[in-house]
Short mmCIF file of C-alpha atoms in Angstrom, two decimals:
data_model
loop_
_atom_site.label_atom_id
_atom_site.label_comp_id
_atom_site.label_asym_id
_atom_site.label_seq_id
_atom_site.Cartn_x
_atom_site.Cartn_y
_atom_site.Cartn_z
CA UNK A 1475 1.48 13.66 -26.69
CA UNK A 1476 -1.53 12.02 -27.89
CA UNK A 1477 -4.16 13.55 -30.09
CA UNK A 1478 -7.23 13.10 -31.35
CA UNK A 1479 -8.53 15.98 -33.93
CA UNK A 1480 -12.21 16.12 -35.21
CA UNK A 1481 -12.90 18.05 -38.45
CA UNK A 1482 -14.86 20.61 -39.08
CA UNK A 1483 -15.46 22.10 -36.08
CA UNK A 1484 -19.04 23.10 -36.87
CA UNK A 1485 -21.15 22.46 -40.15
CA UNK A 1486 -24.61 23.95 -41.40
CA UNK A 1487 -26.19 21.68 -43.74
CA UNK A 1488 -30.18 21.87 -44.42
CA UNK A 1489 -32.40 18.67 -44.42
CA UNK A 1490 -31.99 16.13 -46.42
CA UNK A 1491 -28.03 16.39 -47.07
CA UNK A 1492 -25.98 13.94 -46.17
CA UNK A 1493 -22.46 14.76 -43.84
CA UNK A 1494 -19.33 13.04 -43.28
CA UNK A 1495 -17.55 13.97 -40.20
CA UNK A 1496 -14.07 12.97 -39.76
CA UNK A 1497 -11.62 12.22 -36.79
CA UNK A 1498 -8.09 11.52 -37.38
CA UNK A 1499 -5.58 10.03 -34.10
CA UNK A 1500 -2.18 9.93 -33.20
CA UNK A 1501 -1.84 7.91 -30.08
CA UNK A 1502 0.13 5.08 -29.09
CA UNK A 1503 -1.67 1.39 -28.13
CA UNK A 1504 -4.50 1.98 -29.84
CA UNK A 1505 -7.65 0.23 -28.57
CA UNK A 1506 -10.45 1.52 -30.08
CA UNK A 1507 -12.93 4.66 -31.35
CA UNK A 1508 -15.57 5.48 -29.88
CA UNK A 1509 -18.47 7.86 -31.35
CA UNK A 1510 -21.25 9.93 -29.05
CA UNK A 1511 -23.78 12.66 -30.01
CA UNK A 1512 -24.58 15.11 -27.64
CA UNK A 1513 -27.33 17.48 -27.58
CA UNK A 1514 -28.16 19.16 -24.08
CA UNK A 1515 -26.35 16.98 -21.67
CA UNK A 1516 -24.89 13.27 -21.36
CA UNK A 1517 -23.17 12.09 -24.61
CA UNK A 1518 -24.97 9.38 -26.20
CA UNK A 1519 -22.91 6.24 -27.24
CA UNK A 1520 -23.09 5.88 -31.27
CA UNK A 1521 -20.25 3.40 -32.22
CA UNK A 1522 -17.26 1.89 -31.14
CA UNK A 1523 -14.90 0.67 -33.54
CA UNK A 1524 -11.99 -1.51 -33.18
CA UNK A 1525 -11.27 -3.13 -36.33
CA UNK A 1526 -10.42 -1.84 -40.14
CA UNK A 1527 -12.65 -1.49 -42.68
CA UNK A 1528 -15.66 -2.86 -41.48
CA UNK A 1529 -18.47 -0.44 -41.07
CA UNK A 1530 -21.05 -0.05 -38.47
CA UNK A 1531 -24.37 1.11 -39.43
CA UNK A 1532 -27.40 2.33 -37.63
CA UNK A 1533 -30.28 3.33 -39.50
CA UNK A 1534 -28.55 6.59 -41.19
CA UNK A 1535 -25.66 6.80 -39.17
CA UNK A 1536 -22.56 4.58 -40.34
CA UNK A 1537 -19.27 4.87 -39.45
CA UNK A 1538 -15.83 3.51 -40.06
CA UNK A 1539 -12.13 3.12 -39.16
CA UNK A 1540 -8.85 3.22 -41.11
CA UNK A 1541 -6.28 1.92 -38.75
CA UNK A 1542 -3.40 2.39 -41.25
CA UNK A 1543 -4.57 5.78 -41.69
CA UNK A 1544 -5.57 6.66 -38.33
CA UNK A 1545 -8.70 8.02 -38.86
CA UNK A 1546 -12.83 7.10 -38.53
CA UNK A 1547 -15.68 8.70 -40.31
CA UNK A 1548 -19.13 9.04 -39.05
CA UNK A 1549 -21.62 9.60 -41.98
CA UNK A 1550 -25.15 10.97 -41.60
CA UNK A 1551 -27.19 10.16 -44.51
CA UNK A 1552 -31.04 11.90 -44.96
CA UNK A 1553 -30.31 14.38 -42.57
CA UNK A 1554 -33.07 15.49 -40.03
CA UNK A 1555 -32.77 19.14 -37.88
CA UNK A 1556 -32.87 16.47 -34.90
CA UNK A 1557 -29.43 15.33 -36.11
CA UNK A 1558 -28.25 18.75 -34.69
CA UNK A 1559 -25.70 18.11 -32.22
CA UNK A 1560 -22.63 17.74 -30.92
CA UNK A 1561 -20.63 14.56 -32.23
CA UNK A 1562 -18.06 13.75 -30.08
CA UNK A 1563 -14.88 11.39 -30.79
CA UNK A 1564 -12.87 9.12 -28.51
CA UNK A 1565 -9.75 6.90 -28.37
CA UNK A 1566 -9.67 4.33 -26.07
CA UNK A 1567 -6.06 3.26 -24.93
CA UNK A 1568 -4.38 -0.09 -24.00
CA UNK A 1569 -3.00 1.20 -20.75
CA UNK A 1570 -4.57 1.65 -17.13
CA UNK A 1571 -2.40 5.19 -16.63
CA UNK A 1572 -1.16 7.67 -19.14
CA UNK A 1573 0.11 10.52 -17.24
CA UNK A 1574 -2.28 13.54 -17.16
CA UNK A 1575 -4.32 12.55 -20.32
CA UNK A 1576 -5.52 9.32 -19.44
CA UNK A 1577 -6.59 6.79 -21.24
CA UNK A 1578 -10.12 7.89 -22.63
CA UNK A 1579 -9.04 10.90 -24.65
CA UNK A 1580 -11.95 12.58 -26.42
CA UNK A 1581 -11.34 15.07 -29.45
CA UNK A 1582 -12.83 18.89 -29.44
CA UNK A 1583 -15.89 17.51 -31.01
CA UNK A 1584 -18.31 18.96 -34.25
CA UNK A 1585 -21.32 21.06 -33.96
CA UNK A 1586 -23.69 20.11 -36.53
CA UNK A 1587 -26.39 22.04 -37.57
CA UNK A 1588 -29.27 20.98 -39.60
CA UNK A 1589 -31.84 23.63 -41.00
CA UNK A 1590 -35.12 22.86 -42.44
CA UNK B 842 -31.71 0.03 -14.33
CA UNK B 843 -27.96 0.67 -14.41
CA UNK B 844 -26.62 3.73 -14.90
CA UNK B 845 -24.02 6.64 -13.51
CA UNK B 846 -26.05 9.68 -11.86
CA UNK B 847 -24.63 12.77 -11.15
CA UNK B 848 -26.10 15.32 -8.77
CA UNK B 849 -27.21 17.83 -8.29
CA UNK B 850 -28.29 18.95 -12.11
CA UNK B 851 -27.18 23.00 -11.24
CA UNK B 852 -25.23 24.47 -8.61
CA UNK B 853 -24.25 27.80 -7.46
CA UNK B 854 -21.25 28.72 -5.58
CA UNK B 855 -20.25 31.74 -4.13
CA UNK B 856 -16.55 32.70 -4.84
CA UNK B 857 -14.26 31.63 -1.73
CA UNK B 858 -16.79 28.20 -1.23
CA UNK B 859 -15.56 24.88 -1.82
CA UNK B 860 -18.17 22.96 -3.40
CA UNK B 861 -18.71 18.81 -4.15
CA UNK B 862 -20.47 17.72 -7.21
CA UNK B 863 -21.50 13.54 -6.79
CA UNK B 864 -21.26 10.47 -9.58
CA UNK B 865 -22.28 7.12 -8.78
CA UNK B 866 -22.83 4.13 -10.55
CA UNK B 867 -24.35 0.74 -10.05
CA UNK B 868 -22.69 -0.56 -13.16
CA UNK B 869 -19.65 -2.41 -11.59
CA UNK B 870 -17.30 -0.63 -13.45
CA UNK B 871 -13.49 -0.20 -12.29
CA UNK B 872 -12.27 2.81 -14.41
CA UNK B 873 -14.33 6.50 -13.51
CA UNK B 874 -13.83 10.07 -14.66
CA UNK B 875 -14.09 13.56 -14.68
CA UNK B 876 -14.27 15.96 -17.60
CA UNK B 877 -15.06 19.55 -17.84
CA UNK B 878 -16.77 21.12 -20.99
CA UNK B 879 -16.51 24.55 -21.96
CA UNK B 880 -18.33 26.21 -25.19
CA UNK B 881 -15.62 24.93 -28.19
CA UNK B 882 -13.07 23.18 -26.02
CA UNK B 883 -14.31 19.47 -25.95
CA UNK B 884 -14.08 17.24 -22.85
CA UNK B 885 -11.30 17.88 -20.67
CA UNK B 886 -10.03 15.52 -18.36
CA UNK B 887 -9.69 16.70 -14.82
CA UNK B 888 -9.21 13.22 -12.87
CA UNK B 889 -9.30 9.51 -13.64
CA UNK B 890 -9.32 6.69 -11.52
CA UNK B 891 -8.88 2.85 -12.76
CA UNK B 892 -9.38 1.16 -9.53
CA UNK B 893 -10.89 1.74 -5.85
CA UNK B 894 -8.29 3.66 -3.40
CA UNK B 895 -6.26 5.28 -6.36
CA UNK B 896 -6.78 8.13 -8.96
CA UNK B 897 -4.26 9.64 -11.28
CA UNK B 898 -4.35 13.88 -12.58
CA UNK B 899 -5.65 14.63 -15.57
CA UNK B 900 -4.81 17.71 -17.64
CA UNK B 901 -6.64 20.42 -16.08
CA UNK B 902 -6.58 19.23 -11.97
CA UNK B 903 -5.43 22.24 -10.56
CA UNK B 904 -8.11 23.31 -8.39
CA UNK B 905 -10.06 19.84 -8.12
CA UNK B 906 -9.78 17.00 -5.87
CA UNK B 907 -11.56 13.62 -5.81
CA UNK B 908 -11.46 10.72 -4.10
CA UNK B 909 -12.51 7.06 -4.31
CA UNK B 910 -13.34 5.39 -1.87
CA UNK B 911 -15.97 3.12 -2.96
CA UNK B 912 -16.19 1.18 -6.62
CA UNK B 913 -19.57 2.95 -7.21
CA UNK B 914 -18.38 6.61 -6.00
CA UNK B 915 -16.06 9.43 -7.55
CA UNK B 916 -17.02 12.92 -5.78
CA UNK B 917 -15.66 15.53 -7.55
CA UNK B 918 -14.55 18.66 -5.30
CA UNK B 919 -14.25 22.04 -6.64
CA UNK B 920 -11.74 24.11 -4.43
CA UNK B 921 -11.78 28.02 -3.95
CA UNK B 922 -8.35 27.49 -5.46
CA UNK B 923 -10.29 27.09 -8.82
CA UNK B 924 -10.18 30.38 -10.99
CA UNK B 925 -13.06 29.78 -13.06
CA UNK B 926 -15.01 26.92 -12.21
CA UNK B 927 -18.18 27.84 -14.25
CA UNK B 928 -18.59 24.90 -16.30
CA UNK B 929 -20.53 22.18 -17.37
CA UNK B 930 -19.04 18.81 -15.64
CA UNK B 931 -19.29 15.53 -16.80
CA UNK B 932 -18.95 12.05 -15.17
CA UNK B 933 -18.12 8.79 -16.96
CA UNK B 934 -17.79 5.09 -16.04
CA UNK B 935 -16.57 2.47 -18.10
CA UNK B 936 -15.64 -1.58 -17.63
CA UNK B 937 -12.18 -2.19 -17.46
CA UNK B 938 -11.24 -5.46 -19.09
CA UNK B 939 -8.30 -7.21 -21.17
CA UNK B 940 -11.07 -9.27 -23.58
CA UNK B 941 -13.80 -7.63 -25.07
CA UNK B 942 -13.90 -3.64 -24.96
CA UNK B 943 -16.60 -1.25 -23.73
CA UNK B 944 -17.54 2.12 -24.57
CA UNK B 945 -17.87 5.24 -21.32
CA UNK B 946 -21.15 5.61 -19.59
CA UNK B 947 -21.74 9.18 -18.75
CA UNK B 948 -23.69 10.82 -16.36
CA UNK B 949 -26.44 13.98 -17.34
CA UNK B 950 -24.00 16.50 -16.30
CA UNK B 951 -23.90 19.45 -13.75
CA UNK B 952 -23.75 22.87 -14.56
CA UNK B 953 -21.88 24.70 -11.71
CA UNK B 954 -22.09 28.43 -12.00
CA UNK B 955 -20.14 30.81 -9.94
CA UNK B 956 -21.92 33.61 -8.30
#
């Protein structure tokens, strides 16, 4: 079965810190990795990733992939209390049907919390 | 502007009622889906559907049925055969194409609460 785990599950941090969230796969035709936020209601698109090693950045968000280790990062530098969210991973996968999961599997997700 | 819309924002359902939550899209994308999202469980998939005329089971369909008739169109119905339906459900859209990939477009969600 594929799987796609997101670590921790929830975080406290206070302004000004900086977090590294991590999500680790284990899927089979890997296409790419996507990151959202999401704070009250539609997930926000962050990143996608698709190749090693080469970082995305977006003011202080960055993230990056690891496809020998199967995992991404998403880093929050500077931290702000409207960083407090859900963060939300996802694989996409090269295939139109994969049984009952799809091919747009998303992991449990991390709550971040960000106190002044 | 494109974009996927889901309606309505809240709904209430009695227990017994079937009830039919909407997504569309005027993005021109093939593949559509529906997740539920309870508190610490993530996005669950409940259907997919890659192309007009055809949609596949997710994990959790028991209870759900869809259809797709139309590209722009994925109605999501919630049977009385669902146990516990209160949830937060959540649309997505996204391009389906062998070159360049595309992240999922989601919709603002609908909170349907049993009453």
């Amino acid at each position: 079965e594929d799987k796609v785990v997101q670590s921790p599950l929830s975080l406290v941090v206070h302004e000004g810190d900086t977090v590294t969230l991590n999500c680790s796969y284990e899927v089979t035709n890997f296409r790419s990795l996507l990151w959202y936020k999401q704070e009250k209601k539609a997930p926000t698109f962050l990143f996608m990733l698709t190749s090693s090693g080469i970082e995305k950045k977006s003011g202080r968000l960055s993230s990056i992939l690891d496809k020998k280790e199967l995992f991404s990062i998403l880093n929050i530098t500077a931290t702000q209390t409207g960083d407090s969210a859900v963060y939300l991973c996802a694989v996409v996968l090269f295939r139109n049907y994969g049984g009952s999961q799809g091919n747009l599997i998303f992991g449990k997700g991390t709550k971040l919390s960000v106190k002044p | 502007d494109g974009g996927i819309t889901q309606s309505p924002k809240y709904l209430f359902r009695k227990e017994g009622q079937n009830v039919t939550l909407s997504c569309e899209q005027n993005l021109n994308h093939d593949a559509m889906y529906w997740y539920r999202q309870d508190p610490g469980q993530g996005l669950r998939l409940i259907y997919y559907s890659q192309i007009v005329n055809d949609f596949q089971k997710g994990d959790i369909a028991e209870g759900y049925s869809v259809s797709r008739e139309k590209k722009e169109s994925f109605p999501l119905t919630v049977t009385s055969a669902q146990k516990n339906p209160t949830a937060f459900y959540l649309c997505a859209s996204r391009r389906r194409s062998r070159g360049r990939d595309t992240e999922a477009f989601f919709g603002q969600g609908t909170r349907l609460t049993v009453v």
